[in-house]
Every structure is written in C-alpha cells, then in structure tokens.
C-alpha cells in the first residue's frame, strides 16, 4: 500500500516534491540467511560485495526487484500527465514460446485477464503450464515483455545523445534482469532491404508501414511506438548447484523461500512505468520548444 507524505493535497499536486513510502509487510528475511557468506551465480552478490565491501543479502538489497515498486508509483503519476497517450505492456514470450502476432492483431486489454499477462488466451494457457513445469523442476525461465505506446504526438525526443529510443532503451535496461531492448523492426530490420524497410508517407504525414517503431531521428513521428524487452531467467534456483563463498571456497547451495520461476508477468507494470517516465520527461522538455 502506497502512503503519500507530501506533494499531494485534496487529489492535486501542490508543486512540492511528491514523497511516499511503501511498507513491506510480508518480508521473510530469514529465507536468505543461507547466502550470507556465499554468492549466487549470475546475481549481484559478488560484485556488490567486491565494490562496497558490504552487501544486504536479505533478498538482494538494491539489486532486488523490490526497488522497482517505487518506479511503478512514479510511473502511475507520470501517466496522468500524459493525457490521451496509451501505454500498454504485455508478455509476448516465455522461454522458447513466442507470440508471433503483431500488436495490431491483438486485443491488448486481454493481457490483464490472465496471470501470465499475455493478450492471447490460448498462448497464455500454454505459457502458464510451461512456467509451472519449470517451477516443479526447481528451475527458472526468462521471457519477453512487449510494449505499445499509442497517440504519441510528433516531436518528442532530442537529437544526438538524447534520442527518444535511446532514453527508452536506457530506462528498460535499468530494470532488474533485463538483457536486451529492441524497438520497431529491431534486429529483424537488419535482414531487410531498404526498399522493404522504408516507411512510405501518406499525405497526412503518417506512414503506410511502421518499421521505424514510431521514432525517426530520435524523435516521435506520431505512429505507434513499440518495443521488446528481454528478461533473463531468475538467478536464484530452487535446486542444488555449486558456487563459491566469500573465501573463494567451492560450496553447494540451494535456493529457499519465495522465488519466481519466471519474472516477466511481474515486469509488465514496471515496463509501462518506465516508458511513462521517459515520455513525461520529453513532454515537459517539448513544452519549452512550443511556448
């Protein structure tokens, strides 16, 4: 539950900083006592300890996805600033299972109708069964969160170093467990001819295709912005594996407690929130150009 301490009065912002707190009422710190002196592979345990000489092992500290809760709150506020702009994220892939349909062929509202947050009901059932199978083995699996932003005005984004897609990429790559970001035609675009890939104009300035992903020259062109965010498998496994302790000794470890077998369904609102924060920044910057 979010508790606001400042910046909001009678449902409106006051102009002062918005301060809030989210109290964790369901923490189980003792579940992490077994990793006090050992490092989980592919987690931040080792690098945090070496960089700072100290780490909070009770769930990962600042490397824990818990820190993204505050981003979701900020993103919800940013969305209110972006009137008319629709930001919708959904799960389009789990492991090798991929939803091979463009966002234009999907009813994105269906994403909130199932626990996997996939807008295709049949694929959602298959993904859920697969995740349960992975969890039964004590293993984890990654996936892809796709995001579509509609009704974006022309002109958001700044040239050279502050391009809109560059900031979106930075925002997404700052989310825990993210390993990749692509927008528009993405990596597939590199296999196409220019004659195929160019987005021909309509007379009103819109384009017949949208391989550019709604961004050209780092600036929004009014078409839908769409991108994919790749998440790695969760590092903590509920099965035995070898690792090292802080003395460099090989030890055996097994994860305990509550750990997601697949993080992508939980990441959907985080992706939406970060997209909203980036667009809100550029919306405010763009007001300087139009005043």
PDB file of C-alpha atoms in Angstrom:
ATOM      1  CA  UNK A   1       0.000   0.000   0.000  1.00  0.00           C
ATOM      2  CA  UNK A   2       1.364   3.401  -1.003  1.00  0.00           C
ATOM      3  CA  UNK A   3       1.329   6.145   1.627  1.00  0.00           C
ATOM      4  CA  UNK A   4       1.875   9.687   0.327  1.00  0.00           C
ATOM      5  CA  UNK A   5       3.574  12.067   2.746  1.00  0.00           C
ATOM      6  CA  UNK A   6       3.931  15.230   0.676  1.00  0.00           C
ATOM      7  CA  UNK A   7       3.224  16.901  -2.634  1.00  0.00           C
ATOM      8  CA  UNK A   8      -0.443  15.959  -2.941  1.00  0.00           C
ATOM      9  CA  UNK A   9      -3.416  17.688  -1.315  1.00  0.00           C
ATOM     10  CA  UNK A  10      -7.097  17.014  -2.000  1.00  0.00           C
ATOM     11  CA  UNK A  11      -6.274  14.976  -5.078  1.00  0.00           C
ATOM     12  CA  UNK A  12      -3.991  17.527  -6.729  1.00  0.00           C
ATOM     13  CA  UNK A  13      -0.253  18.160  -6.779  1.00  0.00           C
ATOM     14  CA  UNK A  14       0.886  21.131  -4.725  1.00  0.00           C
ATOM     15  CA  UNK A  15       4.120  21.812  -6.618  1.00  0.00           C
ATOM     16  CA  UNK A  16       6.324  20.463  -3.849  1.00  0.00           C
ATOM     17  CA  UNK A  17       8.154  17.118  -4.186  1.00  0.00           C
ATOM     18  CA  UNK A  18       5.847  14.084  -4.001  1.00  0.00           C
ATOM     19  CA  UNK A  19       7.086  11.894  -1.173  1.00  0.00           C
ATOM     20  CA  UNK A  20       5.735   8.416  -0.464  1.00  0.00           C
ATOM     21  CA  UNK A  21       6.587   5.149   1.258  1.00  0.00           C
ATOM     22  CA  UNK A  22       5.612   1.539   0.590  1.00  0.00           C
ATOM     23  CA  UNK A  23       5.918  -0.532   3.745  1.00  0.00           C
ATOM     24  CA  UNK A  24       6.854  -4.161   3.144  1.00  0.00           C
ATOM     25  CA  UNK A  25       4.511  -6.018   5.491  1.00  0.00           C
ATOM     26  CA  UNK A  26       5.253  -9.502   4.171  1.00  0.00           C
ATOM     27  CA  UNK A  27       9.036  -9.816   4.202  1.00  0.00           C
ATOM     28  CA  UNK A  28      10.808 -13.060   5.121  1.00  0.00           C
ATOM     29  CA  UNK A  29      14.422 -12.048   5.644  1.00  0.00           C
ATOM     30  CA  UNK A  30      15.338 -15.348   7.310  1.00  0.00           C
ATOM     31  CA  UNK A  31      14.836 -17.119   3.963  1.00  0.00           C
ATOM     32  CA  UNK A  32      18.147 -15.599   2.838  1.00  0.00           C
ATOM     33  CA  UNK A  33      20.358 -16.467   5.813  1.00  0.00           C
ATOM     34  CA  UNK A  34      21.937 -19.377   3.883  1.00  0.00           C
ATOM     35  CA  UNK A  35      23.514 -16.983   1.359  1.00  0.00           C
ATOM     36  CA  UNK A  36      25.069 -14.702   3.971  1.00  0.00           C
ATOM     37  CA  UNK A  37      28.590 -15.864   3.129  1.00  0.00           C
ATOM     38  CA  UNK A  38      28.058 -17.268  -0.373  1.00  0.00           C
ATOM     39  CA  UNK A  39      27.458 -15.782  -3.805  1.00  0.00           C
ATOM     40  CA  UNK A  40      24.634 -16.820  -6.111  1.00  0.00           C
ATOM     41  CA  UNK A  41      25.812 -17.244  -9.730  1.00  0.00           C
ATOM     42  CA  UNK A  42      24.601 -14.530 -12.137  1.00  0.00           C
ATOM     43  CA  UNK A  43      23.310 -12.436  -9.235  1.00  0.00           C
ATOM     44  CA  UNK A  44      24.708  -9.148  -7.919  1.00  0.00           C
ATOM     45  CA  UNK A  45      26.014 -10.727  -4.695  1.00  0.00           C
ATOM     46  CA  UNK A  46      29.660 -10.962  -5.750  1.00  0.00           C
ATOM     47  CA  UNK A  47      30.046  -7.592  -7.473  1.00  0.00           C
ATOM     48  CA  UNK A  48      28.230  -5.679  -4.710  1.00  0.00           C
ATOM     49  CA  UNK A  49      30.443  -7.253  -2.059  1.00  0.00           C
ATOM     50  CA  UNK A  50      33.621  -6.509  -4.015  1.00  0.00           C
ATOM     51  CA  UNK A  51      32.580  -2.939  -4.883  1.00  0.00           C
ATOM     52  CA  UNK A  52      31.267  -1.834  -1.479  1.00  0.00           C
ATOM     53  CA  UNK A  53      32.840  -4.337   0.925  1.00  0.00           C
ATOM     54  CA  UNK A  54      29.376  -4.980   2.295  1.00  0.00           C
ATOM     55  CA  UNK A  55      26.045  -6.197   0.987  1.00  0.00           C
ATOM     56  CA  UNK A  56      22.491  -6.660   2.163  1.00  0.00           C
ATOM     57  CA  UNK A  57      21.942 -10.354   1.462  1.00  0.00           C
ATOM     58  CA  UNK A  58      18.291 -10.294   2.587  1.00  0.00           C
ATOM     59  CA  UNK A  59      16.842 -10.531  -0.886  1.00  0.00           C
ATOM     60  CA  UNK A  60      19.486  -8.698  -2.853  1.00  0.00           C
ATOM     61  CA  UNK A  61      19.272  -5.192  -1.392  1.00  0.00           C
ATOM     62  CA  UNK A  62      19.350  -2.550  -4.126  1.00  0.00           C
ATOM     63  CA  UNK A  63      19.686  -5.251  -6.769  1.00  0.00           C
ATOM     64  CA  UNK A  64      16.346  -6.714  -5.694  1.00  0.00           C
ATOM     65  CA  UNK A  65      13.314  -6.166  -7.910  1.00  0.00           C
ATOM     66  CA  UNK A  66      11.591  -4.790  -4.801  1.00  0.00           C
ATOM     67  CA  UNK A  67      13.140  -1.416  -5.607  1.00  0.00           C
ATOM     68  CA  UNK A  68      11.037  -1.239  -8.779  1.00  0.00           C
ATOM     69  CA  UNK A  69       7.872  -0.745  -6.704  1.00  0.00           C
ATOM     70  CA  UNK A  70       8.688   2.961  -6.354  1.00  0.00           C
ATOM     71  CA  UNK A  71       9.109   3.211 -10.130  1.00  0.00           C
ATOM     72  CA  UNK A  72       5.586   1.890 -10.626  1.00  0.00           C
ATOM     73  CA  UNK A  73       4.197   4.558  -8.291  1.00  0.00           C
ATOM     74  CA  UNK A  74       6.087   7.310 -10.124  1.00  0.00           C
ATOM     75  CA  UNK A  75       5.003   5.869 -13.463  1.00  0.00           C
ATOM     76  CA  UNK A  76       1.354   5.930 -12.414  1.00  0.00           C
ATOM     77  CA  UNK A  77       1.702   9.647 -11.679  1.00  0.00           C
ATOM     78  CA  UNK A  78       3.509  10.229 -14.984  1.00  0.00           C
ATOM     79  CA  UNK A  79       0.685   8.509 -16.872  1.00  0.00           C
ATOM     80  CA  UNK A  80      -1.750  11.097 -15.526  1.00  0.00           C
ATOM     81  CA  UNK A  81       0.423  13.806 -17.039  1.00  0.00           C
ATOM     82  CA  UNK A  82       0.315  12.125 -20.454  1.00  0.00           C
ATOM     83  CA  UNK A  83      -3.369  12.588 -21.188  1.00  0.00           C
ATOM     84  CA  UNK A  84      -4.505  10.693 -24.261  1.00  0.00           C
ATOM     85  CA  UNK A  85      -1.326   8.641 -24.579  1.00  0.00           C
ATOM     86  CA  UNK A  86      -1.919   4.908 -24.044  1.00  0.00           C
ATOM     87  CA  UNK A  87       0.932   2.758 -22.729  1.00  0.00           C
ATOM     88  CA  UNK A  88       0.280  -0.993 -22.721  1.00  0.00           C
ATOM     89  CA  UNK A  89       2.812  -3.722 -21.995  1.00  0.00           C
ATOM     90  CA  UNK A  90       2.235  -7.455 -22.179  1.00  0.00           C
ATOM     91  CA  UNK A  91       4.089 -10.779 -22.135  1.00  0.00           C
ATOM     92  CA  UNK A  92       4.906 -11.915 -25.663  1.00  0.00           C
ATOM     93  CA  UNK A  93       7.394 -14.659 -24.887  1.00  0.00           C
ATOM     94  CA  UNK A  94       8.321 -17.204 -22.224  1.00  0.00           C
ATOM     95  CA  UNK A  95      11.413 -19.287 -22.879  1.00  0.00           C
ATOM     96  CA  UNK A  96      11.187 -20.605 -26.435  1.00  0.00           C
ATOM     97  CA  UNK A  97       7.441 -19.886 -26.587  1.00  0.00           C
ATOM     98  CA  UNK A  98       6.778 -16.709 -28.556  1.00  0.00           C
ATOM     99  CA  UNK A  99       3.603 -14.891 -29.524  1.00  0.00           C
ATOM    100  CA  UNK A 100       4.187 -14.418 -33.246  1.00  0.00           C
ATOM    101  CA  UNK A 101       1.460 -11.861 -33.802  1.00  0.00           C
ATOM    102  CA  UNK A 102       1.919  -8.103 -34.308  1.00  0.00           C
ATOM    103  CA  UNK A 103       0.383  -5.881 -31.657  1.00  0.00           C
ATOM    104  CA  UNK A 104      -2.105  -4.624 -34.255  1.00  0.00           C
ATOM    105  CA  UNK A 105      -3.619  -8.127 -34.416  1.00  0.00           C
ATOM    106  CA  UNK A 106      -4.105  -8.422 -30.647  1.00  0.00           C
ATOM    107  CA  UNK A 107      -6.643  -7.160 -28.149  1.00  0.00           C
ATOM    108  CA  UNK A 108      -4.129  -5.847 -25.634  1.00  0.00           C
ATOM    109  CA  UNK A 109      -6.843  -5.438 -22.972  1.00  0.00           C
ATOM    110  CA  UNK A 110      -6.850  -9.240 -22.658  1.00  0.00           C
ATOM    111  CA  UNK A 111      -3.402  -9.114 -21.048  1.00  0.00           C
ATOM    112  CA  UNK A 112      -4.924  -8.370 -17.644  1.00  0.00           C
ATOM    113  CA  UNK A 113      -7.366 -11.288 -17.917  1.00  0.00           C
ATOM    114  CA  UNK A 114      -4.809 -13.978 -17.049  1.00  0.00           C
ATOM    115  CA  UNK A 115      -1.968 -14.464 -14.585  1.00  0.00           C
ATOM    116  CA  UNK A 116       0.729 -14.560 -17.303  1.00  0.00           C
ATOM    117  CA  UNK A 117      -0.380 -11.188 -18.752  1.00  0.00           C
ATOM    118  CA  UNK A 118      -0.397 -12.472 -22.325  1.00  0.00           C
ATOM    119  CA  UNK A 119      -3.155 -10.976 -24.545  1.00  0.00           C
ATOM    120  CA  UNK A 120      -3.635 -14.223 -26.476  1.00  0.00           C
ATOM    121  CA  UNK A 121      -5.799 -16.506 -24.242  1.00  0.00           C
ATOM    122  CA  UNK A 122      -4.627 -19.788 -25.777  1.00  0.00           C
ATOM    123  CA  UNK A 123      -0.951 -18.846 -25.644  1.00  0.00           C
ATOM    124  CA  UNK A 124      -1.441 -17.634 -22.071  1.00  0.00           C
ATOM    125  CA  UNK A 125      -2.633 -21.098 -21.024  1.00  0.00           C
ATOM    126  CA  UNK A 126       0.372 -22.735 -22.658  1.00  0.00           C
ATOM    127  CA  UNK A 127       2.760 -20.274 -21.030  1.00  0.00           C
ATOM    128  CA  UNK A 128       1.211 -20.824 -17.595  1.00  0.00           C
ATOM    129  CA  UNK A 129       1.541 -24.608 -17.922  1.00  0.00           C
ATOM    130  CA  UNK A 130       5.144 -24.259 -19.025  1.00  0.00           C
ATOM    131  CA  UNK A 131       6.068 -21.967 -16.128  1.00  0.00           C
ATOM    132  CA  UNK A 132       4.506 -24.411 -13.658  1.00  0.00           C
ATOM    133  CA  UNK A 133       6.504 -27.242 -15.227  1.00  0.00           C
ATOM    134  CA  UNK A 134       9.725 -25.232 -14.906  1.00  0.00           C
ATOM    135  CA  UNK A 135       8.959 -24.419 -11.269  1.00  0.00           C
ATOM    136  CA  UNK A 136       8.325 -28.106 -10.456  1.00  0.00           C
ATOM    137  CA  UNK A 137      11.917 -28.780 -11.515  1.00  0.00           C
ATOM    138  CA  UNK A 138      13.276 -26.030  -9.261  1.00  0.00           C
ATOM    139  CA  UNK A 139      14.417 -24.146 -12.342  1.00  0.00           C
ATOM    140  CA  UNK A 140      13.627 -20.736 -13.883  1.00  0.00           C
ATOM    141  CA  UNK A 141      12.957 -19.335 -17.350  1.00  0.00           C
ATOM    142  CA  UNK A 142      13.177 -15.917 -18.986  1.00  0.00           C
ATOM    143  CA  UNK A 143      10.940 -14.176 -21.479  1.00  0.00           C
ATOM    144  CA  UNK A 144       9.966 -11.052 -23.367  1.00  0.00           C
ATOM    145  CA  UNK A 145       7.748  -8.118 -22.418  1.00  0.00           C
ATOM    146  CA  UNK A 146       6.456  -6.086 -25.364  1.00  0.00           C
ATOM    147  CA  UNK A 147       5.154  -2.539 -25.034  1.00  0.00           C
ATOM    148  CA  UNK A 148       2.973  -0.409 -27.318  1.00  0.00           C
ATOM    149  CA  UNK A 149       2.534   3.355 -26.912  1.00  0.00           C
ATOM    150  CA  UNK A 150      -0.336   4.900 -28.853  1.00  0.00           C
ATOM    151  CA  UNK A 151      -1.352   8.507 -29.571  1.00  0.00           C
ATOM    152  CA  UNK A 152       2.136   9.923 -29.100  1.00  0.00           C
ATOM    153  CA  UNK A 153       2.395  13.432 -30.597  1.00  0.00           C
ATOM    154  CA  UNK A 154       5.032  14.247 -33.192  1.00  0.00           C
ATOM    155  CA  UNK A 155       8.169  15.853 -31.770  1.00  0.00           C
ATOM    156  CA  UNK A 156       9.080  14.065 -28.517  1.00  0.00           C
ATOM    157  CA  UNK A 157      12.811  13.368 -28.261  1.00  0.00           C
ATOM    158  CA  UNK A 158      16.027  15.337 -28.696  1.00  0.00           C
ATOM    159  CA  UNK A 159      18.738  14.873 -31.360  1.00  0.00           C
ATOM    160  CA  UNK A 160      22.116  13.163 -30.963  1.00  0.00           C
ATOM    161  CA  UNK A 161      22.612  11.908 -27.378  1.00  0.00           C
ATOM    162  CA  UNK A 162      19.080  12.237 -26.020  1.00  0.00           C
ATOM    163  CA  UNK A 163      17.137  10.429 -28.712  1.00  0.00           C
ATOM    164  CA  UNK A 164      13.772   9.094 -27.604  1.00  0.00           C
ATOM    165  CA  UNK A 165      14.630   5.483 -28.350  1.00  0.00           C
ATOM    166  CA  UNK A 166      17.990   5.845 -26.568  1.00  0.00           C
ATOM    167  CA  UNK A 167      16.294   7.007 -23.371  1.00  0.00           C
ATOM    168  CA  UNK A 168      13.657   4.289 -23.637  1.00  0.00           C
ATOM    169  CA  UNK A 169      16.454   1.754 -24.030  1.00  0.00           C
ATOM    170  CA  UNK A 170      18.318   3.131 -21.025  1.00  0.00           C
ATOM    171  CA  UNK A 171      15.135   3.054 -18.937  1.00  0.00           C
ATOM    172  CA  UNK A 172      14.351  -0.549 -19.857  1.00  0.00           C
ATOM    173  CA  UNK A 173      17.923  -1.757 -19.395  1.00  0.00           C
ATOM    174  CA  UNK A 174      17.896  -0.250 -15.897  1.00  0.00           C
ATOM    175  CA  UNK A 175      15.205  -2.740 -14.862  1.00  0.00           C
ATOM    176  CA  UNK A 176      16.474  -5.781 -12.969  1.00  0.00           C
ATOM    177  CA  UNK A 177      17.154  -8.889 -15.099  1.00  0.00           C
ATOM    178  CA  UNK A 178      16.817  -7.083 -18.454  1.00  0.00           C
ATOM    179  CA  UNK A 179      19.267  -8.320 -21.084  1.00  0.00           C
ATOM    180  CA  UNK A 180      18.029  -6.732 -24.280  1.00  0.00           C
ATOM    181  CA  UNK A 181      15.993  -3.953 -25.885  1.00  0.00           C
ATOM    182  CA  UNK A 182      14.797  -3.532 -29.468  1.00  0.00           C
ATOM    183  CA  UNK A 183      12.296  -1.121 -30.972  1.00  0.00           C
ATOM    184  CA  UNK A 184      10.492  -1.041 -34.280  1.00  0.00           C
ATOM    185  CA  UNK A 185      11.799  -3.670 -36.690  1.00  0.00           C
ATOM    186  CA  UNK A 186      14.650  -4.305 -34.257  1.00  0.00           C
ATOM    187  CA  UNK A 187      17.185  -6.972 -35.172  1.00  0.00           C
ATOM    188  CA  UNK A 188      14.919  -8.333 -37.892  1.00  0.00           C
ATOM    189  CA  UNK A 189      15.226  -4.993 -39.684  1.00  0.00           C
ATOM    190  CA  UNK A 190      18.907  -5.669 -40.311  1.00  0.00           C
ATOM    191  CA  UNK A 191      17.920  -8.521 -42.640  1.00  0.00           C
ATOM    192  CA  UNK A 192      15.686  -6.391 -44.870  1.00  0.00           C
ATOM    193  CA  UNK A 193      16.352  -4.293 -47.970  1.00  0.00           C
ATOM    194  CA  UNK A 194      15.925  -0.552 -47.696  1.00  0.00           C
ATOM    195  CA  UNK A 195      13.187  -0.733 -50.307  1.00  0.00           C
ATOM    196  CA  UNK A 196      11.275  -3.031 -47.955  1.00  0.00           C
ATOM    197  CA  UNK A 197      12.102  -1.240 -44.730  1.00  0.00           C
ATOM    198  CA  UNK A 198      11.409   2.398 -45.635  1.00  0.00           C
ATOM    199  CA  UNK A 199       8.117   3.681 -44.196  1.00  0.00           C
ATOM    200  CA  UNK A 200       6.380   5.403 -47.121  1.00  0.00           C
ATOM    201  CA  UNK A 201       4.392   8.533 -46.262  1.00  0.00           C
ATOM    202  CA  UNK A 202       0.676   9.119 -46.512  1.00  0.00           C
ATOM    203  CA  UNK A 203      -0.450  12.630 -47.464  1.00  0.00           C
ATOM    204  CA  UNK A 204      -1.215  13.492 -43.827  1.00  0.00           C
ATOM    205  CA  UNK A 205       2.336  12.686 -42.676  1.00  0.00           C
ATOM    206  CA  UNK A 206       1.503   9.270 -41.247  1.00  0.00           C
ATOM    207  CA  UNK A 207       3.258   6.252 -42.744  1.00  0.00           C
ATOM    208  CA  UNK A 208       1.939   3.212 -44.597  1.00  0.00           C
ATOM    209  CA  UNK A 209       4.153   0.881 -42.561  1.00  0.00           C
ATOM    210  CA  UNK A 210       5.837   1.383 -39.198  1.00  0.00           C
ATOM    211  CA  UNK A 211       9.191  -0.387 -39.221  1.00  0.00           C
ATOM    212  CA  UNK A 212      10.608   2.749 -37.563  1.00  0.00           C
ATOM    213  CA  UNK A 213       8.617   1.940 -34.439  1.00  0.00           C
ATOM    214  CA  UNK A 214       7.156   5.435 -34.196  1.00  0.00           C
ATOM    215  CA  UNK A 215      10.567   7.107 -33.883  1.00  0.00           C
ATOM    216  CA  UNK A 216      12.720   8.652 -36.608  1.00  0.00           C
ATOM    217  CA  UNK A 217      15.932  10.552 -35.960  1.00  0.00           C
ATOM    218  CA  UNK A 218      15.336  10.021 -32.257  1.00  0.00           C
ATOM    219  CA  UNK A 219      12.044  11.965 -32.432  1.00  0.00           C
ATOM    220  CA  UNK A 220       8.493  10.583 -32.293  1.00  0.00           C
ATOM    221  CA  UNK A 221       6.669  10.735 -35.624  1.00  0.00           C
ATOM    222  CA  UNK A 222       3.109  10.176 -34.389  1.00  0.00           C
ATOM    223  CA  UNK A 223       2.901   6.465 -35.211  1.00  0.00           C
ATOM    224  CA  UNK A 224       2.684   3.752 -32.573  1.00  0.00           C
ATOM    225  CA  UNK A 225       5.893   3.282 -30.606  1.00  0.00           C
ATOM    226  CA  UNK A 226       6.542  -0.396 -29.962  1.00  0.00           C
ATOM    227  CA  UNK A 227       9.465  -2.271 -28.447  1.00  0.00           C
ATOM    228  CA  UNK A 228      10.530  -5.553 -26.845  1.00  0.00           C
ATOM    229  CA  UNK A 229      12.377  -6.050 -23.573  1.00  0.00           C
ATOM    230  CA  UNK A 230      14.207  -9.338 -22.928  1.00  0.00           C
ATOM    231  CA  UNK A 231      14.432 -10.681 -19.369  1.00  0.00           C
ATOM    232  CA  UNK A 232      16.887 -13.362 -18.294  1.00  0.00           C
ATOM    233  CA  UNK A 233      15.878 -16.376 -16.185  1.00  0.00           C
ATOM    234  CA  UNK A 234      15.781 -15.604 -12.452  1.00  0.00           C
ATOM    235  CA  UNK A 235      19.229 -16.265 -10.970  1.00  0.00           C
ATOM    236  CA  UNK A 236      18.054 -17.969  -7.757  1.00  0.00           C
ATOM    237  CA  UNK A 237      17.336 -21.661  -8.355  1.00  0.00           C
ATOM    238  CA  UNK A 238      15.410 -23.979  -6.048  1.00  0.00           C
ATOM    239  CA  UNK A 239      17.796 -26.816  -6.831  1.00  0.00           C
ATOM    240  CA  UNK A 240      21.300 -27.736  -5.752  1.00  0.00           C
ATOM    241  CA  UNK A 241      24.229 -26.151  -7.557  1.00  0.00           C
ATOM    242  CA  UNK A 242      27.869 -25.278  -6.921  1.00  0.00           C
ATOM    243  CA  UNK A 243      29.112 -21.773  -6.197  1.00  0.00           C
ATOM    244  CA  UNK A 244      31.783 -20.071  -4.086  1.00  0.00           C
ATOM    245  CA  UNK A 245      31.744 -18.392  -0.691  1.00  0.00           C
ATOM    246  CA  UNK A 246      33.452 -15.126   0.270  1.00  0.00           C
ATOM    247  CA  UNK A 247      36.693 -17.025   0.896  1.00  0.00           C
ATOM    248  CA  UNK A 248      36.718 -18.472  -2.638  1.00  0.00           C
ATOM    249  CA  UNK A 249      35.868 -21.953  -1.419  1.00  0.00           C
ATOM    250  CA  UNK A 250      33.552 -24.101  -3.530  1.00  0.00           C
ATOM    251  CA  UNK A 251      30.283 -24.762  -1.709  1.00  0.00           C
ATOM    252  CA  UNK A 252      26.923 -26.308  -2.514  1.00  0.00           C
ATOM    253  CA  UNK A 253      23.852 -24.101  -2.447  1.00  0.00           C
ATOM    254  CA  UNK A 254      20.119 -24.381  -2.957  1.00  0.00           C
ATOM    255  CA  UNK A 255      17.641 -21.503  -3.065  1.00  0.00           C
ATOM    256  CA  UNK A 256      14.960 -21.314  -0.395  1.00  0.00           C
ATOM    257  CA  UNK A 257      11.764 -19.348   0.158  1.00  0.00           C
ATOM    258  CA  UNK A 258       9.701 -17.441  -2.395  1.00  0.00           C
ATOM    259  CA  UNK A 259      11.339 -17.033  -5.777  1.00  0.00           C
ATOM    260  CA  UNK A 260       9.610 -16.567  -9.106  1.00  0.00           C
ATOM    261  CA  UNK A 261      10.204 -19.252 -11.747  1.00  0.00           C
ATOM    262  CA  UNK A 262       9.568 -16.555 -14.375  1.00  0.00           C
ATOM    263  CA  UNK A 263       9.687 -12.822 -13.707  1.00  0.00           C
ATOM    264  CA  UNK A 264       8.146 -11.473 -16.920  1.00  0.00           C
ATOM    265  CA  UNK A 265       4.466 -11.318 -15.799  1.00  0.00           C
ATOM    266  CA  UNK A 266       5.506  -9.175 -12.819  1.00  0.00           C
ATOM    267  CA  UNK A 267       7.671  -6.962 -15.030  1.00  0.00           C
ATOM    268  CA  UNK A 268       4.769  -5.733 -17.199  1.00  0.00           C
ATOM    269  CA  UNK A 269       3.773  -2.758 -14.968  1.00  0.00           C
ATOM    270  CA  UNK A 270       7.448  -1.875 -14.465  1.00  0.00           C
ATOM    271  CA  UNK A 271       7.997  -1.596 -18.231  1.00  0.00           C
ATOM    272  CA  UNK A 272       4.880   0.576 -18.533  1.00  0.00           C
ATOM    273  CA  UNK A 273       6.025   2.789 -15.667  1.00  0.00           C
ATOM    274  CA  UNK A 274       9.498   3.370 -17.078  1.00  0.00           C
ATOM    275  CA  UNK A 275       8.052   4.181 -20.510  1.00  0.00           C
ATOM    276  CA  UNK A 276       5.705   6.708 -18.877  1.00  0.00           C
ATOM    277  CA  UNK A 277       8.566   8.381 -17.002  1.00  0.00           C
ATOM    278  CA  UNK A 278      10.612   8.773 -20.188  1.00  0.00           C
ATOM    279  CA  UNK A 279       7.683  10.215 -22.129  1.00  0.00           C
ATOM    280  CA  UNK A 280       6.781  12.559 -19.262  1.00  0.00           C
ATOM    281  CA  UNK A 281      10.327  13.947 -19.302  1.00  0.00           C
ATOM    282  CA  UNK A 282      10.167  14.601 -23.024  1.00  0.00           C
ATOM    283  CA  UNK A 283       6.655  16.014 -22.793  1.00  0.00           C
ATOM    284  CA  UNK A 284       7.940  18.637 -20.352  1.00  0.00           C
ATOM    285  CA  UNK A 285      11.076  19.301 -22.437  1.00  0.00           C
ATOM    286  CA  UNK A 286       8.943  19.723 -25.546  1.00  0.00           C
ATOM    287  CA  UNK A 287       6.858  22.416 -23.841  1.00  0.00           C
ATOM    288  CA  UNK A 288       9.984  24.604 -23.910  1.00  0.00           C
ATOM    289  CA  UNK A 289      10.017  24.392 -27.706  1.00  0.00           C
ATOM    290  CA  UNK A 290       6.320  25.207 -28.093  1.00  0.00           C
ATOM    291  CA  UNK A 291       5.942  28.082 -25.631  1.00  0.00           C
TER     292      UNK A 291
END
